Coordinates of C-alpha atoms in Angstrom, one line a residue:
M5 CA -9.0 -15.5 5.4
S6 CA -8.9 -18.7 3.3
S7 CA -12.6 -18.4 2.2
E8 CA -13.1 -18.0 -1.5
T9 CA -16.5 -16.4 -1.2
I10 CA -17.5 -13.0 0.0
S11 CA -19.0 -12.8 3.5
E12 CA -20.4 -9.9 5.5
G13 CA -17.6 -8.0 7.2
D14 CA -15.0 -9.0 4.6
Q15 CA -12.7 -6.4 3.1
I16 CA -12.7 -6.5 -0.7
V17 CA -10.7 -4.7 -3.4
I18 CA -12.8 -3.3 -6.3
Q19 CA -10.7 -3.1 -9.4
K20 CA -11.9 -1.0 -12.4
A21 CA -9.2 -0.9 -15.0
K22 CA -6.2 0.5 -13.0
V23 CA -8.4 2.1 -10.3
L24 CA -8.4 0.2 -6.9
K25 CA -10.6 0.8 -3.9
V26 CA -10.9 -1.2 -0.7
V27 CA -14.3 -1.3 1.1
Q28 CA -15.8 -3.5 3.8
V29 CA -18.9 -5.5 2.9
R30 CA -21.8 -4.7 5.2
K31 CA -25.5 -5.5 4.8
G32 CA -27.4 -2.4 3.7
R33 CA -24.3 -0.5 2.8
K34 CA -24.2 1.6 -0.4
I35 CA -20.9 1.5 -2.3
W36 CA -19.9 4.3 -4.7
L37 CA -17.5 3.6 -7.6
D38 CA -16.8 6.3 -10.2
R39 CA -20.3 7.9 -9.7
V40 CA -22.0 4.5 -9.8
Q41 CA -23.9 3.3 -6.7
F42 CA -24.9 -0.2 -5.8
S43 CA -25.7 -2.2 -2.7
A44 CA -23.1 -4.4 -0.9
D45 CA -25.8 -7.0 -0.3
E46 CA -25.5 -8.2 -3.9
L47 CA -21.8 -9.2 -3.3
I48 CA -22.4 -11.5 -0.3
G49 CA -22.0 -15.1 -1.3
K50 CA -20.3 -14.3 -4.6
P51 CA -16.8 -15.8 -5.2
F52 CA -13.8 -13.5 -5.3
G53 CA -12.7 -12.8 -8.9
C54 CA -16.2 -12.1 -10.3
T55 CA -16.7 -9.3 -12.8
F56 CA -19.8 -7.1 -12.7
E57 CA -21.4 -4.2 -14.4
E58 CA -24.0 -1.9 -13.0
N59 CA -27.4 -1.5 -14.6
K60 CA -29.9 0.9 -13.0
G61 CA -28.4 0.3 -9.5
V62 CA -28.4 -3.5 -9.9
L63 CA -25.2 -5.5 -10.4
V64 CA -25.1 -7.9 -13.3
Q65 CA -22.4 -10.6 -13.3
V66 CA -20.6 -10.9 -16.6
S67 CA -17.9 -13.2 -17.9
R68 CA -14.4 -11.8 -18.2
T69 CA -13.5 -11.5 -21.8
G70 CA -9.8 -10.7 -22.3
S71 CA -8.1 -10.5 -25.6
E72 CA -9.0 -13.9 -26.9
D73 CA -10.6 -12.6 -30.1
A74 CA -7.4 -10.8 -31.1
D75 CA -5.1 -13.7 -30.2
N76 CA -6.0 -15.5 -33.5
A77 CA -4.9 -12.5 -35.6
V78 CA -2.4 -13.7 -38.2
E79 CA -3.1 -11.5 -41.2
E80 CA -1.8 -8.2 -39.5
G81 CA 0.7 -7.6 -42.3
K82 CA -2.1 -7.3 -44.9
R83 CA -3.9 -4.3 -43.3
D84 CA -3.0 -1.0 -41.6
N85 CA -4.7 2.2 -40.5
R86 CA -2.9 4.7 -42.8
D87 CA -6.0 5.5 -44.8
L88 CA -8.4 5.9 -41.9
Q89 CA -9.4 9.3 -40.7
G90 CA -11.0 10.1 -37.3
D91 CA -14.3 11.8 -38.0
Q92 CA -17.6 12.0 -36.1
S93 CA -19.4 11.1 -39.3
N94 CA -17.9 7.6 -39.1
Q95 CA -20.3 6.7 -36.3
K96 CA -24.1 6.7 -37.2
I97 CA -25.3 6.4 -33.6
T98 CA -25.5 9.7 -31.7
K99 CA -24.9 10.5 -28.1
S100 CA -28.6 11.1 -27.4
E101 CA -29.4 7.7 -28.8
I102 CA -26.9 6.1 -26.5
Q103 CA -28.4 7.8 -23.5
E104 CA -31.9 6.6 -24.6
M105 CA -30.6 3.0 -24.8
R106 CA -29.2 3.4 -21.3
K107 CA -32.6 4.6 -20.0
Q108 CA -34.3 1.5 -21.6
G109 CA -31.9 -0.8 -19.7
V110 CA -29.8 -1.9 -22.6
S111 CA -26.6 -3.5 -21.3
G112 CA -23.2 -2.0 -22.0
Q113 CA -22.1 -4.9 -24.1
E114 CA -25.1 -4.5 -26.4
I115 CA -24.5 -0.8 -26.7
I116 CA -20.9 -1.5 -27.8
E117 CA -22.1 -4.1 -30.3
Q118 CA -24.4 -1.4 -31.8
L119 CA -21.5 1.0 -32.0
V120 CA -19.4 -1.6 -33.9
E121 CA -22.2 -2.4 -36.3
N122 CA -22.8 1.3 -37.1
S123 CA -19.2 2.3 -37.4
A124 CA -18.0 2.9 -41.0
T125 CA -14.3 2.3 -40.2
F126 CA -14.3 -0.5 -37.6
K127 CA -14.1 -3.4 -40.1
K128 CA -11.3 -1.6 -42.0
K129 CA -9.1 -1.4 -38.9
N130 CA -6.6 -4.1 -38.2
T131 CA -7.4 -6.6 -35.4
F132 CA -5.2 -4.9 -32.8
S133 CA -6.8 -1.5 -33.4
Q134 CA -10.3 -3.1 -33.1
E135 CA -9.3 -4.5 -29.7
K136 CA -8.0 -1.1 -28.5
Y137 CA -11.3 0.5 -29.7
L138 CA -13.4 -2.1 -27.7
K139 CA -11.3 -1.6 -24.6
K140 CA -11.6 2.1 -24.7
K141 CA -15.4 2.0 -25.0
K142 CA -15.7 -0.5 -22.1
K143 CA -13.8 1.9 -19.8
K144 CA -16.3 4.7 -20.3
R145 CA -19.0 5.2 -17.7
V146 CA -21.7 5.7 -20.4
Y147 CA -21.2 2.2 -21.6
Q148 CA -21.5 0.6 -18.2
P149 CA -17.8 -0.2 -17.4
Q150 CA -17.0 -3.5 -15.8
F151 CA -15.3 -4.0 -12.4
T152 CA -13.9 -7.0 -10.6
I153 CA -14.1 -8.0 -7.0
M154 CA -10.7 -9.1 -5.7
K155 CA -9.4 -10.5 -2.4
P156 CA -7.0 -8.1 -0.7
T157 CA -3.4 -9.0 -1.3
T158 CA -0.1 -7.2 -0.6
R159 CA 0.3 -6.4 -4.3
L160 CA -3.2 -4.9 -4.7
V161 CA -3.0 -2.9 -1.5
A162 CA 0.5 -1.6 -2.3
D163 CA -0.6 -0.6 -5.8
M164 CA -3.6 1.2 -4.3
Y165 CA -1.6 3.3 -1.8
Y166 CA 1.1 4.0 -4.4
S167 CA -1.4 5.3 -7.0
R168 CA -3.1 7.5 -4.4
G169 CA 0.1 9.1 -3.1
P170 CA 3.6 7.6 -3.3
M171 CA 5.0 10.0 -0.6
R172 CA 2.6 8.6 2.0
I173 CA 4.5 5.2 1.7
C174 CA 8.0 6.7 1.3
N175 CA 7.8 6.4 -2.5
M176 CA 8.0 2.6 -2.2
R177 CA 6.8 0.9 -5.3
P178 CA 5.2 -2.6 -5.1
D179 CA 8.3 -4.1 -6.8
S180 CA 10.6 -2.5 -4.2
L181 CA 8.3 -3.9 -1.5
A182 CA 8.7 -7.4 -3.0
Q183 CA 12.5 -7.0 -3.0
I184 CA 12.5 -5.9 0.7
L185 CA 10.5 -8.9 1.7
A186 CA 12.8 -11.3 -0.2
L187 CA 16.1 -9.7 0.9
G188 CA 14.8 -9.6 4.5
N189 CA 14.0 -13.4 4.5
V190 CA 10.5 -12.7 5.8
R191 CA 8.8 -16.1 6.3
S192 CA 6.6 -18.0 8.6
G193 CA 8.2 -18.6 12.1
N194 CA 10.7 -15.8 12.0
R195 CA 11.1 -13.2 14.7
M196 CA 11.4 -9.9 12.9
M197 CA 11.8 -6.2 13.8
V198 CA 10.5 -3.5 11.6
V199 CA 10.6 0.3 11.6
E200 CA 8.4 1.9 9.0
S201 CA 6.6 5.2 8.0
C202 CA 4.4 3.6 5.3
V203 CA 0.9 3.7 7.1
G204 CA 1.3 0.0 7.7
V205 CA 1.9 -1.2 4.2
L206 CA 5.2 -2.9 5.1
V207 CA 3.8 -4.3 8.4
S208 CA 0.8 -5.8 6.7
A209 CA 2.9 -7.3 3.9
M210 CA 5.1 -9.0 6.5
L211 CA 2.1 -10.2 8.5
E212 CA 0.7 -11.8 5.3
R213 CA 3.9 -13.6 4.5
M214 CA 4.5 -14.8 8.1
A215 CA 1.0 -16.3 8.1
G216 CA 0.4 -16.1 11.8
S217 CA 3.6 -17.8 13.0
G218 CA 6.5 -16.1 14.6
L219 CA 6.9 -12.6 16.0
L220 CA 6.8 -9.2 14.4
V221 CA 7.9 -6.2 16.5
D222 CA 6.9 -2.8 15.1
M223 CA 9.3 -0.2 16.5
Y224 CA 7.1 2.9 16.2
S225 CA 7.8 6.6 16.7
G226 CA 5.3 9.0 18.2
S227 CA 2.5 8.3 20.6
A228 CA 1.0 5.3 18.8
P229 CA 1.8 3.0 15.8
V230 CA 0.0 3.6 12.5
H231 CA -1.4 0.4 10.9
Q232 CA -3.9 1.9 8.6
A233 CA -3.1 -0.5 5.7
C234 CA -3.6 -3.6 8.0
E235 CA -7.3 -2.8 8.1
C236 CA -7.5 -3.5 4.3
F237 CA -6.8 -7.2 4.9
N238 CA -9.0 -10.0 6.3
F239 CA -6.4 -11.0 8.9
T240 CA -7.5 -13.6 11.4
K241 CA -6.8 -13.3 15.2
Q242 CA -3.8 -15.6 14.7
H243 CA -2.3 -13.2 12.2
K244 CA -2.8 -10.1 14.5
D245 CA -1.5 -11.8 17.7
I246 CA 2.1 -12.1 16.4
L247 CA 2.2 -8.3 15.9
K248 CA 3.7 -6.5 18.9
T249 CA 4.8 -2.9 19.3
F250 CA 7.6 -1.0 21.1
P251 CA 8.3 2.8 21.1
L252 CA 11.5 3.8 19.6
D253 CA 12.1 6.4 22.3
R254 CA 12.4 3.6 24.9
V255 CA 15.2 1.7 23.0
A256 CA 17.9 3.5 25.0
E257 CA 16.6 1.8 28.2
L258 CA 17.5 -1.6 26.7
H259 CA 21.2 -0.7 26.3
G260 CA 23.9 -0.8 29.0
V261 CA 24.5 2.0 31.4
E262 CA 27.4 3.5 29.4
K263 CA 25.5 3.5 26.1
K264 CA 22.4 4.9 27.8
K265 CA 24.5 7.6 29.5
A266 CA 26.1 8.5 26.1
W267 CA 22.7 8.6 24.5
E268 CA 21.4 10.9 27.3
E269 CA 24.4 13.2 26.9
E270 CA 23.8 13.4 23.2
R271 CA 20.1 14.2 23.9
E272 CA 21.2 17.0 26.3
K273 CA 23.4 18.6 23.7
E274 CA 20.5 18.5 21.2
G275 CA 18.2 19.9 24.0
E276 CA 20.5 22.9 24.5
E277 CA 20.5 23.6 20.8
E278 CA 16.7 23.4 20.7
E279 CA 16.2 25.5 23.8
E280 CA 16.4 28.8 21.9
E281 CA 13.9 27.6 19.4
K282 CA 11.5 26.5 22.1
E283 CA 11.5 29.9 23.8
E284 CA 10.4 31.5 20.5
V285 CA 7.3 29.3 20.3
V286 CA 6.2 29.4 24.0
E287 CA 3.4 31.9 23.3
E288 CA 2.1 29.9 20.3
V289 CA 2.1 26.7 22.4
K290 CA 0.1 28.4 25.2
E291 CA -2.5 29.5 22.7
E292 CA -2.7 25.9 21.3
V293 CA -3.1 24.5 24.8
E294 CA -5.9 26.8 25.6
K295 CA -7.7 25.8 22.4
E296 CA -7.2 22.1 23.2
E297 CA -8.5 22.5 26.7
G298 CA -11.7 24.1 25.3
A299 CA -12.0 21.3 22.7
Q300 CA -11.5 18.5 25.3
K301 CA -14.5 19.7 27.3
K302 CA -16.7 18.8 24.3
R303 CA -15.1 15.4 23.9
K304 CA -16.2 12.3 25.8
R305 CA -14.2 12.2 29.0
I306 CA -12.4 9.0 30.2
S307 CA -12.8 8.1 33.8
P308 CA -9.6 8.2 35.9
E309 CA -10.0 4.5 36.7
E310 CA -10.1 3.6 33.0
R311 CA -7.1 5.9 32.2
D312 CA -5.1 4.3 35.0
E313 CA -6.0 0.8 33.7
R314 CA -4.8 1.7 30.2
R315 CA -1.5 3.0 31.5
I316 CA -1.0 -0.2 33.5
R317 CA -1.7 -2.3 30.4
K318 CA 0.7 -0.3 28.3
A319 CA 3.4 -0.5 30.9
E320 CA 3.0 -4.2 31.1
R321 CA 3.2 -4.6 27.3
I322 CA 6.4 -2.5 27.2
K323 CA 7.9 -4.5 30.1
E324 CA 7.1 -7.7 28.3
M325 CA 8.7 -6.5 25.0
K326 CA 11.8 -5.3 26.9
E327 CA 12.3 -8.9 28.1
V328 CA 11.8 -10.2 24.5
L329 CA 14.2 -7.8 22.9
M330 CA 16.9 -8.2 25.6
R331 CA 17.2 -11.9 24.5
A332 CA 18.9 -10.6 21.3
D333 CA 17.5 -13.4 19.3
M334 CA 15.7 -11.5 16.5
D335 CA 16.0 -12.9 13.0
G336 CA 16.2 -9.7 11.0
L337 CA 15.6 -6.0 10.8
I338 CA 13.7 -4.1 8.1
V339 CA 13.7 -0.2 8.0
A340 CA 11.6 1.9 5.7
T341 CA 11.1 5.3 7.3
K342 CA 11.0 9.0 6.6
F343 CA 13.6 9.6 9.4
H344 CA 17.3 9.3 9.0
P345 CA 18.0 5.5 9.3
T346 CA 21.6 5.7 10.8
P347 CA 20.7 6.2 14.5
I348 CA 17.7 3.8 14.2
V349 CA 19.8 0.9 12.7
L350 CA 22.8 1.4 15.0
S351 CA 20.5 1.3 18.1
L352 CA 18.8 -1.9 17.1
L353 CA 21.7 -4.1 15.8
D354 CA 22.5 -5.4 19.2
F355 CA 19.1 -7.3 19.3
I356 CA 19.7 -9.3 16.2
C357 CA 21.3 -12.8 16.0
P358 CA 24.4 -13.3 14.0
S359 CA 24.1 -14.4 10.4
R360 CA 20.8 -12.5 10.0
P361 CA 19.8 -10.0 7.3
I362 CA 19.2 -6.2 7.7
V363 CA 17.4 -4.3 5.0
V364 CA 17.1 -0.5 4.9
F365 CA 14.9 1.2 2.3
S366 CA 15.0 4.9 1.4
Q367 CA 13.7 7.0 -1.4
Y368 CA 17.1 8.9 -1.3
K369 CA 20.5 7.5 -1.5
E370 CA 22.3 10.0 0.7
P371 CA 21.0 8.7 4.0
L372 CA 22.0 5.1 3.0
L373 CA 25.5 6.3 2.0
D374 CA 25.9 7.7 5.5
L375 CA 24.6 4.5 7.1
Y376 CA 26.9 2.4 4.9
S377 CA 30.0 4.3 6.1
K378 CA 28.8 4.1 9.8
L379 CA 28.3 0.3 9.5
K380 CA 31.7 -0.1 8.0
E381 CA 33.3 1.8 10.9
R382 CA 31.3 -0.2 13.5
G383 CA 31.9 -3.6 12.1
G384 CA 29.8 -6.7 12.7
I385 CA 28.1 -6.4 9.3
I386 CA 29.3 -8.1 6.1
L387 CA 28.1 -8.2 2.5
L388 CA 27.0 -4.6 2.6
K389 CA 25.4 -3.6 -0.7
L390 CA 23.6 -0.5 -1.8
T391 CA 21.4 -1.0 -4.9
E392 CA 18.8 1.1 -6.7
T393 CA 15.4 -0.5 -7.5
W394 CA 14.6 -0.4 -11.2
F395 CA 11.4 -1.6 -12.8
R396 CA 10.1 -1.6 -16.3
E397 CA 6.6 -2.8 -17.2
Y398 CA 6.0 -4.7 -20.4
Q399 CA 2.9 -5.3 -22.4
V400 CA 2.8 -9.0 -23.3
L401 CA 0.4 -9.7 -26.2
P402 CA 0.6 -11.7 -29.4
N403 CA 2.8 -9.8 -31.9
R404 CA 2.7 -6.7 -29.6
T405 CA 5.2 -7.4 -26.8
H406 CA 7.0 -4.2 -25.9
P407 CA 7.9 -1.9 -22.9
L408 CA 5.2 0.5 -21.9
V409 CA 5.8 4.1 -23.1
N410 CA 5.5 5.7 -19.6
M411 CA 7.4 4.3 -16.6
I412 CA 8.5 5.6 -13.2
A413 CA 12.1 6.8 -13.1
S414 CA 13.1 5.7 -9.6
G415 CA 11.7 3.4 -7.0
G416 CA 14.2 4.1 -4.2
Y417 CA 17.3 2.5 -2.9
I418 CA 18.0 -0.5 -0.7
L419 CA 20.9 -1.2 1.6
T420 CA 21.4 -4.8 2.7
G421 CA 23.9 -6.6 4.9
T422 CA 24.4 -9.6 7.1
T423 CA 25.2 -9.5 10.8
V424 CA 28.2 -11.5 12.2
S425 CA 29.5 -12.1 15.7
Q426 CA 32.2 -9.7 16.9
D427 CA 33.4 -11.9 19.8

């Protein structure tokens, strides 16, 4: 994970402007990026951070040119764009001529230089407008846009998942994720519990920060945990070994007899209410079962011995994690889930040491308000605070520093508190 060069089997992040894509480098693999195809073999041995452009299926490494040319602009007050008019006649080079240059193998940089030389208005623009013009041309596919190969990090992976679909990660912005990690005191050597419905983004961020030291217990719901985002990182075996899992529906077994009995009674009441609904869908379930049985015949069957062996291993893992949790020496709890957080947090507080943080994230404030009142009634938690995450991105350039025009209205809400002994 510490290597600065790209090796076969590594996960890489391809960044083109604001578009991010994670791929695994394998010999002979063809990588597609914005209708451009190139071979992954050309990336092996290159250092992370290199910038490339594609030319007839071959990658050409280029130097990263930022806004150095515009940084020296001091005469901006002398010129403006008020007399300029956008007209196709301002550019002497036609689209067909540009396509012909592409076929001849002319680089994107050379094409842009030709556009600048044949523009009737480029030199009349102020320096800032010239820079915006060049950036706009570099982003277009016809001018061979550049892309950079980055090492997977929490920020890049969180940005990628958020841009693809915020609801998949509970509308958790990267800045909200950073606050969660800081408020939860996630660091190397800690023993943490996490409950998340963010396809593994929160789990992978904690694994990266813990650096292979400590213990991370993922309390998952359903039949198996979802750690899709963890596959985007180049985690070593040491990083992966500290991650353990435990099913949420087995937490009641860890509590005392009275609490377990109360939990079972509550479940019985819920079961009675759901009984009528179940009867209505019996026929539908039967149809689905029949379809599944037909589909299972086509799947590869697992031998009874292998199935029993898997069950034994799973039972051993659960038994081991029960012993770990019953010590009640966890260093913190972080929750970011699509479910109501109140029953989850209340059932896990007993396993946390005193003077440890709890952090609960939700895209809505109402569930956190309910949890806030329940924790006040229960006691054992101090410094309860409910905050809204707010973020504004700024453009920072010489003589052009200002907030961006478009921004996200809300990044969710965070409830924090500190556990104390009730003895």
